[in-house]
Amino acid sequence: DVKVTQSSRYLVKRTGEKVFLECVQDMDHENMFWYRQDPGLGLRLIYFSYDVKMKEKGDIPEGYSVSREKKERFSLILESASTNQTSMYLCASGGGRRSRNTIYFGEGSWLTVV
Amino acid sequence: AQKITQTQPGMFVQEKEAVTLDCTYDTSDPSYGLFWYKQPSSGEMIFLIYQGSYDQQNATEGRYSLNFQKARKSANLVISASQLGDSAMYFCAMREDNYGQNFVFGPGTRLSVLP
């Protein structure tokens, strides 16, 4: 089975703190994604990466950065957390152009910024 | 502009009945894929069904089928014989093949199955 593991399920951070959310996949996928999920808005893409050290901005990259030093690991960084970044964050991997392949999701990380 | 629209924030269906969840999409890419996911209250995202833009037939997977109307840009999910375990959020998503490889999601529909 494909496994996408997110390092933290629940986090509480203070405004201004630097936050790292880590994601590891075990299927040698080239593509990896970070989404945030908010009620009524669905999943919005923050960043995605299609190869090591490659990244593309999604729809809402402001306030976030990412790192992909190894193929299996994709990290989301909040440089200075703010209360409007309180959300659920979902990591995913897989897909591929013109393929039937779905993307596989981690369990999600619930971040609360106080 | 929204690329994926799901106009039903919430739906109710009686157990054992069929239900249709609406999804319309917007793209000028001739090659794309459409996906449906289920998210139960536990939060995991479960892949249900896929439809390619060049597929001639509507996709089916067990009790799930996708009513694909390309000219209308609609990809509705049909769940037959609803079960209590079908209560969840359902998301429609699209991957455009010539405009990157990311997946764009709709806002979701919350389905509640009544006993």
PDB file of C-alpha atoms in Angstrom:
ATOM      1  CA  ASP A   1       0.000   0.000   0.000  1.00  0.00           C
ATOM      2  CA  VAL A   2       1.085   3.531  -0.715  1.00  0.00           C
ATOM      3  CA  LYS A   3       1.978   5.387   2.415  1.00  0.00           C
ATOM      4  CA  VAL A   4       2.145   9.148   2.813  1.00  0.00           C
ATOM      5  CA  THR A   5       3.158  10.076   6.319  1.00  0.00           C
ATOM      6  CA  GLN A   6       2.805  13.507   7.834  1.00  0.00           C
ATOM      7  CA  SER A   7       5.013  14.148  10.803  1.00  0.00           C
ATOM      8  CA  SER A   8       2.479  15.780  13.103  1.00  0.00           C
ATOM      9  CA  ARG A   9      -1.234  15.204  13.408  1.00  0.00           C
ATOM     10  CA  TYR A  10      -2.000  18.090  15.759  1.00  0.00           C
ATOM     11  CA  LEU A  11       0.068  21.179  16.467  1.00  0.00           C
ATOM     12  CA  VAL A  12      -0.490  24.344  18.442  1.00  0.00           C
ATOM     13  CA  LYS A  13       1.912  27.188  17.707  1.00  0.00           C
ATOM     14  CA  ARG A  14       2.200  30.808  18.731  1.00  0.00           C
ATOM     15  CA  THR A  15       1.948  33.733  16.357  1.00  0.00           C
ATOM     16  CA  GLY A  16       5.331  34.485  14.854  1.00  0.00           C
ATOM     17  CA  GLU A  17       6.784  31.031  15.390  1.00  0.00           C
ATOM     18  CA  LYS A  18       8.434  29.149  12.567  1.00  0.00           C
ATOM     19  CA  VAL A  19       6.554  25.949  11.779  1.00  0.00           C
ATOM     20  CA  PHE A  20       7.761  22.891   9.894  1.00  0.00           C
ATOM     21  CA  LEU A  21       5.339  20.327   8.506  1.00  0.00           C
ATOM     22  CA  GLU A  22       7.037  17.277   7.084  1.00  0.00           C
ATOM     23  CA  CYS A  23       5.741  14.716   4.646  1.00  0.00           C
ATOM     24  CA  VAL A  24       7.320  11.451   3.534  1.00  0.00           C
ATOM     25  CA  GLN A  25       6.111   9.069   0.812  1.00  0.00           C
ATOM     26  CA  ASP A  26       7.330   5.568   0.155  1.00  0.00           C
ATOM     27  CA  MET A  27       6.302   5.046  -3.477  1.00  0.00           C
ATOM     28  CA  ASP A  28       9.077   6.848  -5.321  1.00  0.00           C
ATOM     29  CA  HIS A  29       6.591   9.403  -6.679  1.00  0.00           C
ATOM     30  CA  GLU A  30       7.993  12.369  -8.516  1.00  0.00           C
ATOM     31  CA  ASN A  31       5.091  14.676  -7.718  1.00  0.00           C
ATOM     32  CA  MET A  32       4.311  15.888  -4.232  1.00  0.00           C
ATOM     33  CA  PHE A  33       1.761  18.464  -3.079  1.00  0.00           C
ATOM     34  CA  TRP A  34       0.802  20.560  -0.094  1.00  0.00           C
ATOM     35  CA  TYR A  35      -2.818  21.665   0.316  1.00  0.00           C
ATOM     36  CA  ARG A  36      -4.702  23.435   3.024  1.00  0.00           C
ATOM     37  CA  GLN A  37      -8.310  22.567   3.679  1.00  0.00           C
ATOM     38  CA  ASP A  38     -10.825  25.027   5.063  1.00  0.00           C
ATOM     39  CA  PRO A  39     -14.606  24.571   5.398  1.00  0.00           C
ATOM     40  CA  GLY A  40     -16.474  25.720   2.309  1.00  0.00           C
ATOM     41  CA  LEU A  41     -13.273  26.268   0.349  1.00  0.00           C
ATOM     42  CA  GLY A  42     -12.239  22.701  -0.342  1.00  0.00           C
ATOM     43  CA  LEU A  43      -8.563  21.954  -0.808  1.00  0.00           C
ATOM     44  CA  ARG A  44      -6.388  24.790  -2.013  1.00  0.00           C
ATOM     45  CA  LEU A  45      -2.950  24.119  -3.408  1.00  0.00           C
ATOM     46  CA  ILE A  46      -0.087  25.855  -1.633  1.00  0.00           C
ATOM     47  CA  TYR A  47       2.920  24.390  -3.463  1.00  0.00           C
ATOM     48  CA  PHE A  48       3.767  21.356  -5.467  1.00  0.00           C
ATOM     49  CA  SER A  49       7.006  19.749  -6.532  1.00  0.00           C
ATOM     50  CA  TYR A  50       7.588  17.577  -9.579  1.00  0.00           C
ATOM     51  CA  ASP A  51      11.194  16.673  -8.822  1.00  0.00           C
ATOM     52  CA  VAL A  52      13.891  17.032  -6.211  1.00  0.00           C
ATOM     53  CA  LYS A  53      14.728  20.697  -5.597  1.00  0.00           C
ATOM     54  CA  MET A  54      11.931  21.738  -7.979  1.00  0.00           C
ATOM     55  CA  LYS A  55       8.858  23.580  -6.780  1.00  0.00           C
ATOM     56  CA  GLU A  56       5.921  25.438  -8.229  1.00  0.00           C
ATOM     57  CA  LYS A  57       3.621  27.892  -6.493  1.00  0.00           C
ATOM     58  CA  GLY A  58       0.024  26.899  -6.185  1.00  0.00           C
ATOM     59  CA  ASP A  59      -2.964  29.127  -5.604  1.00  0.00           C
ATOM     60  CA  ILE A  60      -2.081  30.377  -2.123  1.00  0.00           C
ATOM     61  CA  PRO A  61       1.720  30.360  -1.609  1.00  0.00           C
ATOM     62  CA  GLU A  62       1.923  33.593   0.381  1.00  0.00           C
ATOM     63  CA  GLY A  63       3.307  33.029   3.853  1.00  0.00           C
ATOM     64  CA  TYR A  64       4.604  29.573   2.996  1.00  0.00           C
ATOM     65  CA  SER A  65       7.749  28.043   1.586  1.00  0.00           C
ATOM     66  CA  VAL A  66       8.714  24.472   0.779  1.00  0.00           C
ATOM     67  CA  SER A  67      11.757  22.286   0.618  1.00  0.00           C
ATOM     68  CA  ARG A  68      12.402  19.112  -1.333  1.00  0.00           C
ATOM     69  CA  GLU A  69      15.940  17.936  -0.805  1.00  0.00           C
ATOM     70  CA  LYS A  70      15.142  14.245  -1.248  1.00  0.00           C
ATOM     71  CA  LYS A  71      12.596  12.609  -3.508  1.00  0.00           C
ATOM     72  CA  GLU A  72      10.614  11.055  -0.681  1.00  0.00           C
ATOM     73  CA  ARG A  73      10.384  14.123   1.541  1.00  0.00           C
ATOM     74  CA  PHE A  74       8.487  17.385   1.009  1.00  0.00           C
ATOM     75  CA  SER A  75       8.423  19.943   3.784  1.00  0.00           C
ATOM     76  CA  LEU A  76       6.100  22.901   4.247  1.00  0.00           C
ATOM     77  CA  ILE A  77       7.456  25.856   6.194  1.00  0.00           C
ATOM     78  CA  LEU A  78       5.542  28.698   7.763  1.00  0.00           C
ATOM     79  CA  GLU A  79       8.228  31.302   8.304  1.00  0.00           C
ATOM     80  CA  SER A  80       6.190  33.332  10.784  1.00  0.00           C
ATOM     81  CA  ALA A  81       2.910  31.703  11.700  1.00  0.00           C
ATOM     82  CA  SER A  82      -0.206  33.829  11.817  1.00  0.00           C
ATOM     83  CA  THR A  83      -3.687  33.080  13.115  1.00  0.00           C
ATOM     84  CA  ASN A  84      -5.113  33.011   9.585  1.00  0.00           C
ATOM     85  CA  GLN A  85      -2.918  30.001   8.899  1.00  0.00           C
ATOM     86  CA  THR A  86      -4.905  27.935  11.356  1.00  0.00           C
ATOM     87  CA  SER A  87      -6.120  25.110   9.163  1.00  0.00           C
ATOM     88  CA  MET A  88      -5.761  21.491   8.194  1.00  0.00           C
ATOM     89  CA  TYR A  89      -2.793  20.800   5.958  1.00  0.00           C
ATOM     90  CA  LEU A  90      -2.764  17.829   3.631  1.00  0.00           C
ATOM     91  CA  CYS A  91       0.266  16.404   1.883  1.00  0.00           C
ATOM     92  CA  ALA A  92      -0.155  14.241  -1.201  1.00  0.00           C
ATOM     93  CA  SER A  93       2.016  12.429  -3.706  1.00  0.00           C
ATOM     94  CA  GLY A  94       1.515  10.696  -7.031  1.00  0.00           C
ATOM     95  CA  GLY A  95      -0.416  11.591 -10.147  1.00  0.00           C
ATOM     96  CA  GLY A  96       1.289  12.194 -13.438  1.00  0.00           C
ATOM     97  CA  ARG A  97       0.433  13.816 -16.690  1.00  0.00           C
ATOM     98  CA  ARG A  98      -2.018  11.894 -18.843  1.00  0.00           C
ATOM     99  CA  SER A  99      -2.204   9.053 -16.390  1.00  0.00           C
ATOM    100  CA  ARG A 100      -5.042   7.468 -14.493  1.00  0.00           C
ATOM    101  CA  ASN A 101      -2.964   7.751 -11.378  1.00  0.00           C
ATOM    102  CA  THR A 102      -4.566   9.352  -8.414  1.00  0.00           C
ATOM    103  CA  ILE A 103      -2.687  11.255  -5.785  1.00  0.00           C
ATOM    104  CA  TYR A 104      -2.412   9.713  -2.339  1.00  0.00           C
ATOM    105  CA  PHE A 105      -2.948  11.762   0.775  1.00  0.00           C
ATOM    106  CA  GLY A 106      -1.489  11.751   4.217  1.00  0.00           C
ATOM    107  CA  GLU A 107      -3.729  11.848   7.258  1.00  0.00           C
ATOM    108  CA  GLY A 108      -3.504  15.614   7.567  1.00  0.00           C
ATOM    109  CA  SER A 109      -1.971  17.974  10.089  1.00  0.00           C
ATOM    110  CA  TRP A 110      -4.270  20.164  12.155  1.00  0.00           C
ATOM    111  CA  LEU A 111      -2.444  23.401  12.902  1.00  0.00           C
ATOM    112  CA  THR A 112      -3.755  25.944  15.378  1.00  0.00           C
ATOM    113  CA  VAL A 113      -1.958  29.268  15.652  1.00  0.00           C
ATOM    114  CA  VAL A 114      -2.739  31.210  18.808  1.00  0.00           C
TER     115      VAL A 114
ATOM    116  CA  ALA B   1     -12.189  31.893 -11.634  1.00  0.00           C
ATOM    117  CA  GLN B   2     -13.254  28.658 -10.040  1.00  0.00           C
ATOM    118  CA  LYS B   3     -12.121  25.705 -12.076  1.00  0.00           C
ATOM    119  CA  ILE B   4     -14.238  23.193 -10.190  1.00  0.00           C
ATOM    120  CA  THR B   5     -17.738  23.994  -9.007  1.00  0.00           C
ATOM    121  CA  GLN B   6     -19.797  21.872  -6.672  1.00  0.00           C
ATOM    122  CA  THR B   7     -23.081  23.665  -6.156  1.00  0.00           C
ATOM    123  CA  GLN B   8     -24.467  21.433  -3.403  1.00  0.00           C
ATOM    124  CA  PRO B   9     -22.873  22.234  -0.035  1.00  0.00           C
ATOM    125  CA  GLY B  10     -24.984  19.536   1.598  1.00  0.00           C
ATOM    126  CA  MET B  11     -27.164  16.648   0.445  1.00  0.00           C
ATOM    127  CA  PHE B  12     -29.404  14.158   2.199  1.00  0.00           C
ATOM    128  CA  VAL B  13     -30.351  10.753   0.859  1.00  0.00           C
ATOM    129  CA  GLN B  14     -32.310   7.867   2.262  1.00  0.00           C
ATOM    130  CA  GLU B  15     -30.433   4.632   2.813  1.00  0.00           C
ATOM    131  CA  LYS B  16     -30.590   2.300  -0.226  1.00  0.00           C
ATOM    132  CA  GLU B  17     -31.523   5.098  -2.598  1.00  0.00           C
ATOM    133  CA  ALA B  18     -29.293   6.525  -5.332  1.00  0.00           C
ATOM    134  CA  VAL B  19     -27.835  10.017  -5.132  1.00  0.00           C
ATOM    135  CA  THR B  20     -26.110  12.303  -7.631  1.00  0.00           C
ATOM    136  CA  LEU B  21     -23.442  14.766  -6.577  1.00  0.00           C
ATOM    137  CA  ASP B  22     -22.865  17.562  -9.071  1.00  0.00           C
ATOM    138  CA  CYS B  23     -19.533  18.748 -10.416  1.00  0.00           C
ATOM    139  CA  THR B  24     -18.837  21.167 -13.239  1.00  0.00           C
ATOM    140  CA  TYR B  25     -15.387  22.153 -14.381  1.00  0.00           C
ATOM    141  CA  ASP B  26     -13.755  24.800 -16.492  1.00  0.00           C
ATOM    142  CA  THR B  27     -10.743  24.194 -18.696  1.00  0.00           C
ATOM    143  CA  SER B  28      -9.496  24.915 -22.179  1.00  0.00           C
ATOM    144  CA  ASP B  29      -7.036  22.044 -22.027  1.00  0.00           C
ATOM    145  CA  PRO B  30      -8.215  19.248 -24.344  1.00  0.00           C
ATOM    146  CA  SER B  31      -6.492  16.643 -22.167  1.00  0.00           C
ATOM    147  CA  TYR B  32      -7.470  16.352 -18.536  1.00  0.00           C
ATOM    148  CA  GLY B  33      -8.498  13.905 -15.866  1.00  0.00           C
ATOM    149  CA  LEU B  34     -11.379  14.118 -13.438  1.00  0.00           C
ATOM    150  CA  PHE B  35     -11.339  12.480 -10.019  1.00  0.00           C
ATOM    151  CA  TRP B  36     -13.717  12.034  -7.112  1.00  0.00           C
ATOM    152  CA  TYR B  37     -12.618  11.622  -3.501  1.00  0.00           C
ATOM    153  CA  LYS B  38     -14.444  10.782  -0.301  1.00  0.00           C
ATOM    154  CA  GLN B  39     -13.422  12.249   3.034  1.00  0.00           C
ATOM    155  CA  PRO B  40     -15.087  10.670   6.084  1.00  0.00           C
ATOM    156  CA  SER B  41     -15.066  12.390   9.442  1.00  0.00           C
ATOM    157  CA  SER B  42     -11.722  10.724  10.201  1.00  0.00           C
ATOM    158  CA  GLY B  43     -10.141  13.092   7.672  1.00  0.00           C
ATOM    159  CA  GLU B  44      -8.505  10.617   5.296  1.00  0.00           C
ATOM    160  CA  MET B  45      -9.000  11.219   1.578  1.00  0.00           C
ATOM    161  CA  ILE B  46     -10.162   8.158  -0.309  1.00  0.00           C
ATOM    162  CA  PHE B  47      -9.938   7.969  -4.091  1.00  0.00           C
ATOM    163  CA  LEU B  48     -13.208   6.766  -5.644  1.00  0.00           C
ATOM    164  CA  ILE B  49     -13.211   7.072  -9.411  1.00  0.00           C
ATOM    165  CA  TYR B  50     -11.389   8.530 -12.420  1.00  0.00           C
ATOM    166  CA  GLN B  51     -12.543   9.762 -15.829  1.00  0.00           C
ATOM    167  CA  GLY B  52     -10.173  10.808 -18.608  1.00  0.00           C
ATOM    168  CA  SER B  53     -11.193  13.480 -21.065  1.00  0.00           C
ATOM    169  CA  TYR B  54     -10.715  11.109 -23.977  1.00  0.00           C
ATOM    170  CA  ASP B  55     -12.520   8.190 -22.398  1.00  0.00           C
ATOM    171  CA  GLN B  56     -15.522   7.265 -24.489  1.00  0.00           C
ATOM    172  CA  GLN B  57     -17.425   5.525 -21.747  1.00  0.00           C
ATOM    173  CA  ASN B  58     -18.504   6.704 -18.336  1.00  0.00           C
ATOM    174  CA  ALA B  59     -16.344   5.320 -15.553  1.00  0.00           C
ATOM    175  CA  THR B  60     -17.781   2.887 -13.040  1.00  0.00           C
ATOM    176  CA  GLU B  61     -16.325   1.449  -9.836  1.00  0.00           C
ATOM    177  CA  GLY B  62     -18.683  -0.758  -7.893  1.00  0.00           C
ATOM    178  CA  ARG B  63     -21.521   1.425  -6.576  1.00  0.00           C
ATOM    179  CA  TYR B  64     -19.886   4.564  -7.968  1.00  0.00           C
ATOM    180  CA  SER B  65     -20.348   5.817 -11.491  1.00  0.00           C
ATOM    181  CA  LEU B  66     -19.377   9.036 -13.140  1.00  0.00           C
ATOM    182  CA  ASN B  67     -21.864  10.738 -15.448  1.00  0.00           C
ATOM    183  CA  PHE B  68     -19.458  12.490 -17.813  1.00  0.00           C
ATOM    184  CA  GLN B  69     -20.975  15.077 -20.152  1.00  0.00           C
ATOM    185  CA  LYS B  70     -18.008  16.614 -21.914  1.00  0.00           C
ATOM    186  CA  ALA B  71     -19.858  19.277 -23.877  1.00  0.00           C
ATOM    187  CA  ARG B  72     -21.497  20.535 -20.707  1.00  0.00           C
ATOM    188  CA  LYS B  73     -18.234  20.167 -18.756  1.00  0.00           C
ATOM    189  CA  SER B  74     -19.915  18.187 -16.075  1.00  0.00           C
ATOM    190  CA  ALA B  75     -18.727  15.106 -14.174  1.00  0.00           C
ATOM    191  CA  ASN B  76     -21.395  14.117 -11.711  1.00  0.00           C
ATOM    192  CA  LEU B  77     -20.844  11.288  -9.250  1.00  0.00           C
ATOM    193  CA  VAL B  78     -23.674   8.800  -8.877  1.00  0.00           C
ATOM    194  CA  ILE B  79     -23.765   6.581  -5.807  1.00  0.00           C
ATOM    195  CA  SER B  80     -26.230   3.744  -6.082  1.00  0.00           C
ATOM    196  CA  ALA B  81     -27.830   1.977  -3.122  1.00  0.00           C
ATOM    197  CA  SER B  82     -26.551   4.433  -0.521  1.00  0.00           C
ATOM    198  CA  GLN B  83     -25.211   3.073   2.741  1.00  0.00           C
ATOM    199  CA  LEU B  84     -24.812   4.749   6.114  1.00  0.00           C
ATOM    200  CA  GLY B  85     -21.045   4.555   5.635  1.00  0.00           C
ATOM    201  CA  ASP B  86     -21.345   6.786   2.588  1.00  0.00           C
ATOM    202  CA  SER B  87     -21.931   9.786   4.844  1.00  0.00           C
ATOM    203  CA  ALA B  88     -18.889  11.985   4.204  1.00  0.00           C
ATOM    204  CA  MET B  89     -17.541  14.975   2.294  1.00  0.00           C
ATOM    205  CA  TYR B  90     -17.105  14.368  -1.409  1.00  0.00           C
ATOM    206  CA  PHE B  91     -14.652  16.302  -3.527  1.00  0.00           C
ATOM    207  CA  CYS B  92     -14.398  16.587  -7.284  1.00  0.00           C
ATOM    208  CA  ALA B  93     -10.937  17.294  -8.683  1.00  0.00           C
ATOM    209  CA  MET B  94      -9.320  17.946 -12.039  1.00  0.00           C
ATOM    210  CA  ARG B  95      -5.831  17.542 -13.414  1.00  0.00           C
ATOM    211  CA  GLU B  96      -5.021  19.538 -16.559  1.00  0.00           C
ATOM    212  CA  ASP B  97      -2.366  17.726 -18.553  1.00  0.00           C
ATOM    213  CA  ASN B  98      -0.933  20.644 -20.474  1.00  0.00           C
ATOM    214  CA  TYR B  99      -1.064  23.242 -17.727  1.00  0.00           C
ATOM    215  CA  GLY B 100       1.012  21.559 -15.084  1.00  0.00           C
ATOM    216  CA  GLN B 101       0.353  18.419 -13.145  1.00  0.00           C
ATOM    217  CA  ASN B 102      -1.390  19.754 -10.088  1.00  0.00           C
ATOM    218  CA  PHE B 103      -4.820  18.677  -8.923  1.00  0.00           C
ATOM    219  CA  VAL B 104      -7.478  21.352  -8.460  1.00  0.00           C
ATOM    220  CA  PHE B 105     -10.314  20.594  -6.066  1.00  0.00           C
ATOM    221  CA  GLY B 106     -13.857  21.833  -5.682  1.00  0.00           C
ATOM    222  CA  PRO B 107     -15.334  23.047  -2.369  1.00  0.00           C
ATOM    223  CA  GLY B 108     -16.945  19.705  -1.661  1.00  0.00           C
ATOM    224  CA  THR B 109     -20.425  18.349  -0.920  1.00  0.00           C
ATOM    225  CA  ARG B 110     -21.360  16.919   2.456  1.00  0.00           C
ATOM    226  CA  LEU B 111     -23.539  13.848   1.992  1.00  0.00           C
ATOM    227  CA  SER B 112     -25.646  12.560   4.831  1.00  0.00           C
ATOM    228  CA  VAL B 113     -27.309   9.163   4.479  1.00  0.00           C
ATOM    229  CA  LEU B 114     -30.443   8.777   6.569  1.00  0.00           C
ATOM    230  CA  PRO B 115     -31.526   5.404   8.023  1.00  0.00           C
TER     231      PRO B 115
END
